[in-house]
Amino acid sequence: MSNYAAAVARYFEAWNATDAEALAKAVAAAWSEDGTYTDPLADARGHEQIAAVIQAVHEQFPGFEFRQTGDVDGNHHIARFRWELVSPADGSAPVAGSDVITLAEDGRIISVLGFLDRLPQA
């Protein structure tokens, strides 16, 4: 597994963690201590804020899971990939997007720039 794919796998472990303790551990494993997450709806810095963003998504979409779509593409310390938020019950995916991540020397995420390609109707 490439360092890009390993970083993205840890990223999805964090986004799919629902227990508070597991979420905190997964965020710490995926992001550097002062790492950031930015998308059109959120701007978070540090483990606590990132975990809070993830928890808020799980509150809005209980039982849904994040799934990578396609391959990870990377060069130097940057990787990009696509994802969707899927209901295991019926397979619907009301939210989808793509992210660009920057990695630290230790393989953890320094920053995430997220783009939302599909959102549910308000």
C-alpha positions as CSV (number, residue, x, y, z in Angstrom):
1,M,0.0,0.0,0.0
2,S,1.4,3.4,-0.9
3,N,1.8,6.1,1.7
4,Y,-1.0,8.0,0.0
5,A,-3.4,5.0,0.2
6,A,-2.4,4.4,3.8
7,A,-3.1,8.0,4.8
8,V,-6.5,7.9,3.0
9,A,-7.3,4.6,4.7
10,R,-6.6,6.3,8.1
11,Y,-8.7,9.2,7.0
12,F,-11.7,7.0,6.3
13,E,-11.2,5.2,9.6
14,A,-11.6,8.5,11.3
15,W,-14.7,9.5,9.3
16,N,-16.3,6.2,10.0
17,A,-15.7,6.1,13.7
18,T,-18.8,6.7,15.7
19,D,-17.7,6.0,19.3
20,A,-16.1,9.1,20.9
21,E,-13.0,7.2,22.1
22,A,-12.5,5.5,18.8
23,L,-13.0,8.7,16.9
24,A,-10.4,10.6,19.0
25,K,-7.9,7.8,18.4
26,A,-8.6,7.7,14.7
27,V,-8.3,11.4,14.3
28,A,-5.0,11.4,16.2
29,A,-3.7,8.6,13.9
30,A,-4.9,10.4,10.7
31,W,-4.1,14.1,11.4
32,S,-1.0,15.9,12.7
33,E,-1.8,17.7,16.0
34,D,-2.4,21.1,14.3
35,G,-3.9,19.6,11.1
36,T,-6.8,21.2,9.4
37,Y,-10.0,20.3,7.6
38,T,-11.7,22.8,5.3
39,D,-14.7,22.3,3.1
40,P,-17.6,24.7,2.1
41,L,-19.4,23.9,5.4
42,A,-16.6,23.5,7.9
43,D,-13.2,25.0,8.8
44,A,-11.5,23.1,11.7
45,R,-8.0,23.0,13.2
46,G,-6.7,20.5,15.6
47,H,-7.9,17.1,16.7
48,E,-10.8,18.3,18.9
49,Q,-12.3,20.5,16.2
50,I,-11.9,17.9,13.5
51,A,-13.5,15.2,15.7
52,A,-16.4,17.7,16.3
53,V,-17.0,18.1,12.6
54,I,-17.0,14.3,12.0
55,Q,-19.4,13.8,15.0
56,A,-21.7,16.5,13.6
57,V,-21.9,14.7,10.2
58,H,-22.8,11.4,12.0
59,E,-25.5,13.2,13.9
60,Q,-27.0,14.5,10.7
61,F,-26.6,11.2,8.8
62,P,-26.9,8.5,11.5
63,G,-25.8,5.0,10.3
64,F,-24.2,6.3,7.1
65,E,-20.6,5.4,6.1
66,F,-18.0,7.2,4.1
67,R,-16.7,5.2,1.2
68,Q,-13.8,5.9,-1.2
69,T,-14.7,5.9,-4.9
70,G,-11.9,5.3,-7.3
71,D,-8.2,5.3,-6.7
72,V,-6.0,7.7,-4.7
73,D,-3.8,9.9,-6.9
74,G,-0.7,11.4,-5.3
75,N,2.6,13.1,-5.9
76,H,5.1,14.6,-3.6
77,H,3.2,15.2,-0.3
78,I,-0.2,15.7,-1.9
79,A,-3.0,13.2,-2.7
80,R,-6.5,13.5,-4.0
81,F,-9.4,11.1,-4.0
82,R,-13.2,10.9,-4.3
83,W,-15.7,9.7,-1.7
84,E,-19.4,9.3,-1.0
85,L,-21.6,9.1,2.1
86,V,-23.6,5.9,1.8
87,S,-26.6,4.4,3.6
88,P,-25.9,0.7,4.3
89,A,-29.6,0.2,4.5
90,D,-30.5,1.2,1.0
91,G,-27.3,2.1,-0.8
92,S,-28.3,5.7,-1.3
93,A,-25.4,8.2,-1.3
94,P,-26.9,11.7,-0.8
95,V,-23.5,13.3,-0.3
96,A,-20.4,13.0,-2.4
97,G,-17.2,14.9,-3.0
98,S,-13.5,15.0,-3.5
99,D,-10.6,15.9,-1.2
100,V,-7.1,17.0,-1.6
101,I,-4.8,16.2,1.4
102,T,-1.3,17.3,2.2
103,L,0.9,14.9,4.2
104,A,3.5,15.5,6.9
105,E,6.8,13.5,6.9
106,D,5.2,11.0,9.3
107,G,2.4,10.3,6.8
108,R,-0.3,12.0,8.9
109,I,-2.5,14.7,7.3
110,I,-1.5,18.4,7.6
111,S,-4.5,19.7,5.7
112,V,-7.6,18.6,3.9
113,L,-9.3,20.7,1.3
114,G,-12.7,19.2,0.7
115,F,-15.1,19.8,-2.2
116,L,-18.7,18.8,-2.1
117,D,-20.0,17.6,-5.4
118,R,-23.4,16.4,-4.3
119,L,-25.6,17.5,-1.3
120,P,-29.2,16.6,-0.4
121,Q,-31.9,19.1,-1.3
122,A,-32.7,21.4,1.6
